[in-house]
Amino acid sequence: MSSSRQVWAFPTALIAIANISATWYKLVSERVPEPYLDEFFHVPQAQRYCQKDYTWDPKITTPPGLYLASLLIKPIAGCDISALRALNVGAICLICLLSYQIRRLLRQPLSPRRTKKGLSTPKSQDDDTQTSLFDAHTALNISLFPPLFFFSGLYYTDVLSTLVVLAAYSTYLSQRRTQNYLLSTLITVNIGVLALLFRQTNIFWVAVFPAGLAVVDTLKYYDELLDAPVEVAGPRHYSAFLLYLPRDVLGRPTAVIKAVFPYLILLGLFGGFVLWNGGVVLGDKSAHVATIHLPQMLYLWPYMVFFSLPLTLPSLLQPILPVLPKQLRSLITTNLTGPSSPTTPSALAAILFNAFAIAAVHFNTIIHPYTLADNRHYVFYVFRILFRHPAVKYLAVPAYYICALLTIRILGARSAPKARPKNQNQQKPPSAKHDSSVQISFVVVWTATTALSVITAPLVEPRYFIIPWVMWRLHVPAEPGRAATVRLALETLWLLAVDAGVGYMFLTRGFEWASEPGKVQRFMW
């Protein structure tokens, strides 16, 4: 029975997302048959490409990857709006597939030093039913992520862009085990360039992010990195990691350069493009002028918590458990929180975070003209609340801190137990000291990459945070026990509820602007 559940776990998830996305696509096609909003630019551009007319619309600022993909499938599907939108239905299913594959790859920790010493490396239970179900369920939930899933029914860049970034990350995880360095470099560079054909900011996720992780892997190979599991880490661990990292890198310069060389090539190619193009964006550059916008890193945390709210339940409920009746406490512990207790927040971390946040809000809050000029987007209503009174943006700072704390705590959850070596006398890999599969090195690299990808954008867009959320969600550990399974199911229901609510508003709650009578405007991300 367990074996059957394991075998059918991922196919079931794939069938589920295929049916859900196909239903969404059908509803959009019936209710909104004409191009809407950005489709007004994307659809004609794609149709010109299909006719071998490569004239560029200067109002389009992203690269032509979406249109090239449409050109490739033209012989099979055609280039009408229905066929163009269907491309993203296939892409969201492939995102589910790649998410599952990445989860499985993340279960294969490297310990090459032990291989060199002639010691066999204990492997995690890749075939374990519980983790297989968790990975399949995680892949489904990632595919249902509302700011991503919504665009699977429209002709936008985001779904295919995310797909190619995941392909690049999957390649990085796979190539860590290859012995053919030249082939690995060629594959890495080619997939990275492909990702850049969809969105310029992908450079951070196909070059900077894997380069940072490659440095970490290289230093761990030589047992020279001062790392720690997230669940036990405090400010001193992060400080020590950042303090000693330059020393560790300088101690192995040749190995580090070799590890990051493919990503240096990508950065060089991207730099060449920027020089040739006269800037990062294509077309009209006036509305996309890069600037420093630090509060983007504050808006990130409520975003993360909102979309995975059920995963925060252990941290939210643990403080009140002691005052609850014994039966209710036992019920909640068994079905929602599990037995683990969150660590006490660091006072120093809280002070530093809030001090930075207040300074960023006071000196660097930027309101792009588009943000408060377009009431079709939910961000418009969020910022109307934030700026209803001058004090509100400062009162939000503690909420940013709490959400950041919850987000990192989720990464610090105890993961499912690993298989023990057959020979109990064999040495354990370094990670065996703790059950958590997430180290502070990942948190540092992920946070730095996210910051680089969003703080140069003056416009606040939910779509800008899609890849940071996806990468974070991929690394949430698989916890053993009923409580984790229940939270995962609740996350699915929550994501479906948000998807349904946003879909309902988009399809049925249209309105008109006085300036454009007779034209339906729709709510969307």
PDB file of C-alpha atoms in Angstrom, residues 392-488:
ATOM      1  CA  VAL A 392       0.911  53.742   9.215  1.00  0.00           C
ATOM      2  CA  LYS A 393       4.075  52.940   7.269  1.00  0.00           C
ATOM      3  CA  TYR A 394       6.061  53.075  10.525  1.00  0.00           C
ATOM      4  CA  LEU A 395       3.483  51.034  12.435  1.00  0.00           C
ATOM      5  CA  ALA A 396       3.904  48.312   9.803  1.00  0.00           C
ATOM      6  CA  VAL A 397       7.579  47.811  10.734  1.00  0.00           C
ATOM      7  CA  PRO A 398       6.916  45.365  13.623  1.00  0.00           C
ATOM      8  CA  ALA A 399       4.716  43.350  11.257  1.00  0.00           C
ATOM      9  CA  TYR A 400       7.595  43.152   8.774  1.00  0.00           C
ATOM     10  CA  TYR A 401       9.848  41.828  11.546  1.00  0.00           C
ATOM     11  CA  ILE A 402       7.341  39.217  12.721  1.00  0.00           C
ATOM     12  CA  CYS A 403       6.811  38.011   9.157  1.00  0.00           C
ATOM     13  CA  ALA A 404      10.569  37.810   8.555  1.00  0.00           C
ATOM     14  CA  LEU A 405      10.958  35.798  11.756  1.00  0.00           C
ATOM     15  CA  LEU A 406       8.162  33.412  10.728  1.00  0.00           C
ATOM     16  CA  THR A 407       9.627  32.969   7.248  1.00  0.00           C
ATOM     17  CA  ILE A 408      13.070  31.992   8.534  1.00  0.00           C
ATOM     18  CA  ARG A 409      11.614  29.791  11.277  1.00  0.00           C
ATOM     19  CA  ILE A 410       9.800  27.721   8.665  1.00  0.00           C
ATOM     20  CA  LEU A 411      13.173  26.938   7.092  1.00  0.00           C
ATOM     21  CA  GLY A 412      14.390  25.854  10.524  1.00  0.00           C
ATOM     22  CA  ALA A 413      11.809  23.102  10.894  1.00  0.00           C
ATOM     23  CA  ARG A 414      13.121  19.635  11.664  1.00  0.00           C
ATOM     24  CA  SER A 415      13.312  17.548   8.517  1.00  0.00           C
ATOM     25  CA  ALA A 416      12.367  13.918   8.111  1.00  0.00           C
ATOM     26  CA  PRO A 417      14.970  11.533   9.560  1.00  0.00           C
ATOM     27  CA  LYS A 418      17.661  10.227   7.264  1.00  0.00           C
ATOM     28  CA  ALA A 419      18.515   6.575   6.731  1.00  0.00           C
ATOM     29  CA  ARG A 420      21.226   5.208   8.972  1.00  0.00           C
ATOM     30  CA  PRO A 421      24.354   3.636   7.458  1.00  0.00           C
ATOM     31  CA  LYS A 422      24.242  -0.128   7.168  1.00  0.00           C
ATOM     32  CA  ASN A 423      27.618  -0.206   8.871  1.00  0.00           C
ATOM     33  CA  GLN A 424      27.046   1.651  12.122  1.00  0.00           C
ATOM     34  CA  ASN A 425      30.801   2.207  12.464  1.00  0.00           C
ATOM     35  CA  GLN A 426      30.877   4.390   9.375  1.00  0.00           C
ATOM     36  CA  GLN A 427      31.254   8.083   9.907  1.00  0.00           C
ATOM     37  CA  LYS A 428      28.181  10.261   9.560  1.00  0.00           C
ATOM     38  CA  PRO A 429      28.147  13.148   7.128  1.00  0.00           C
ATOM     39  CA  PRO A 430      28.499  16.599   8.672  1.00  0.00           C
ATOM     40  CA  SER A 431      24.782  17.274   8.231  1.00  0.00           C
ATOM     41  CA  ALA A 432      23.876  14.311  10.404  1.00  0.00           C
ATOM     42  CA  LYS A 433      24.464  16.352  13.553  1.00  0.00           C
ATOM     43  CA  HIS A 434      21.142  18.057  12.910  1.00  0.00           C
ATOM     44  CA  ASP A 435      17.963  16.969  11.182  1.00  0.00           C
ATOM     45  CA  SER A 436      17.387  20.289   9.421  1.00  0.00           C
ATOM     46  CA  SER A 437      18.242  20.300   5.738  1.00  0.00           C
ATOM     47  CA  VAL A 438      18.558  24.105   5.647  1.00  0.00           C
ATOM     48  CA  GLN A 439      21.750  25.857   6.735  1.00  0.00           C
ATOM     49  CA  ILE A 440      22.306  29.565   7.318  1.00  0.00           C
ATOM     50  CA  SER A 441      24.474  29.621   4.175  1.00  0.00           C
ATOM     51  CA  PHE A 442      21.315  29.099   2.100  1.00  0.00           C
ATOM     52  CA  VAL A 443      19.468  31.847   3.991  1.00  0.00           C
ATOM     53  CA  VAL A 444      22.324  34.294   3.352  1.00  0.00           C
ATOM     54  CA  VAL A 445      22.615  33.445  -0.361  1.00  0.00           C
ATOM     55  CA  TRP A 446      18.840  33.448  -0.890  1.00  0.00           C
ATOM     56  CA  THR A 447      18.340  36.751   0.959  1.00  0.00           C
ATOM     57  CA  ALA A 448      21.224  38.444  -0.872  1.00  0.00           C
ATOM     58  CA  THR A 449      19.959  37.262  -4.266  1.00  0.00           C
ATOM     59  CA  THR A 450      16.421  38.354  -3.489  1.00  0.00           C
ATOM     60  CA  ALA A 451      17.663  41.779  -2.422  1.00  0.00           C
ATOM     61  CA  LEU A 452      19.677  42.218  -5.615  1.00  0.00           C
ATOM     62  CA  SER A 453      16.700  41.214  -7.743  1.00  0.00           C
ATOM     63  CA  VAL A 454      14.124  43.551  -6.176  1.00  0.00           C
ATOM     64  CA  ILE A 455      15.753  46.595  -4.557  1.00  0.00           C
ATOM     65  CA  THR A 456      16.598  48.173  -7.920  1.00  0.00           C
ATOM     66  CA  ALA A 457      12.910  48.238  -8.921  1.00  0.00           C
ATOM     67  CA  PRO A 458      10.936  51.369  -7.981  1.00  0.00           C
ATOM     68  CA  LEU A 459       7.646  49.627  -8.787  1.00  0.00           C
ATOM     69  CA  VAL A 460       6.210  47.176  -6.233  1.00  0.00           C
ATOM     70  CA  GLU A 461       4.833  44.157  -8.097  1.00  0.00           C
ATOM     71  CA  PRO A 462       3.726  40.804  -6.618  1.00  0.00           C
ATOM     72  CA  ARG A 463       5.259  39.167  -9.691  1.00  0.00           C
ATOM     73  CA  TYR A 464       8.732  40.380  -8.714  1.00  0.00           C
ATOM     74  CA  PHE A 465       8.621  38.120  -5.651  1.00  0.00           C
ATOM     75  CA  ILE A 466       7.527  34.939  -7.446  1.00  0.00           C
ATOM     76  CA  ILE A 467      10.973  33.374  -7.819  1.00  0.00           C
ATOM     77  CA  PRO A 468      12.122  34.297  -4.278  1.00  0.00           C
ATOM     78  CA  TRP A 469       9.014  32.586  -2.890  1.00  0.00           C
ATOM     79  CA  VAL A 470       9.446  29.516  -5.116  1.00  0.00           C
ATOM     80  CA  MET A 471      13.116  29.078  -4.152  1.00  0.00           C
ATOM     81  CA  TRP A 472      12.260  29.493  -0.477  1.00  0.00           C
ATOM     82  CA  ARG A 473       9.363  27.047  -0.708  1.00  0.00           C
ATOM     83  CA  LEU A 474      11.520  24.421  -2.401  1.00  0.00           C
ATOM     84  CA  HIS A 475      13.837  24.453   0.620  1.00  0.00           C
ATOM     85  CA  VAL A 476      11.190  24.151   3.341  1.00  0.00           C
ATOM     86  CA  PRO A 477      12.151  20.897   5.104  1.00  0.00           C
ATOM     87  CA  ALA A 478       9.936  17.830   5.075  1.00  0.00           C
ATOM     88  CA  GLU A 479       8.927  17.282   8.683  1.00  0.00           C
ATOM     89  CA  PRO A 480       7.877  13.863   9.966  1.00  0.00           C
ATOM     90  CA  GLY A 481       4.502  13.346  11.592  1.00  0.00           C
ATOM     91  CA  ARG A 482       0.827  14.050  11.134  1.00  0.00           C
ATOM     92  CA  ALA A 483       1.010  17.759  11.962  1.00  0.00           C
ATOM     93  CA  ALA A 484       3.261  18.544   8.991  1.00  0.00           C
ATOM     94  CA  THR A 485       0.957  16.596   6.665  1.00  0.00           C
ATOM     95  CA  VAL A 486      -2.067  18.520   7.924  1.00  0.00           C
ATOM     96  CA  ARG A 487      -0.292  21.868   7.470  1.00  0.00           C
ATOM     97  CA  LEU A 488       0.655  20.898   3.928  1.00  0.00           C
TER      98      LEU A 488
END
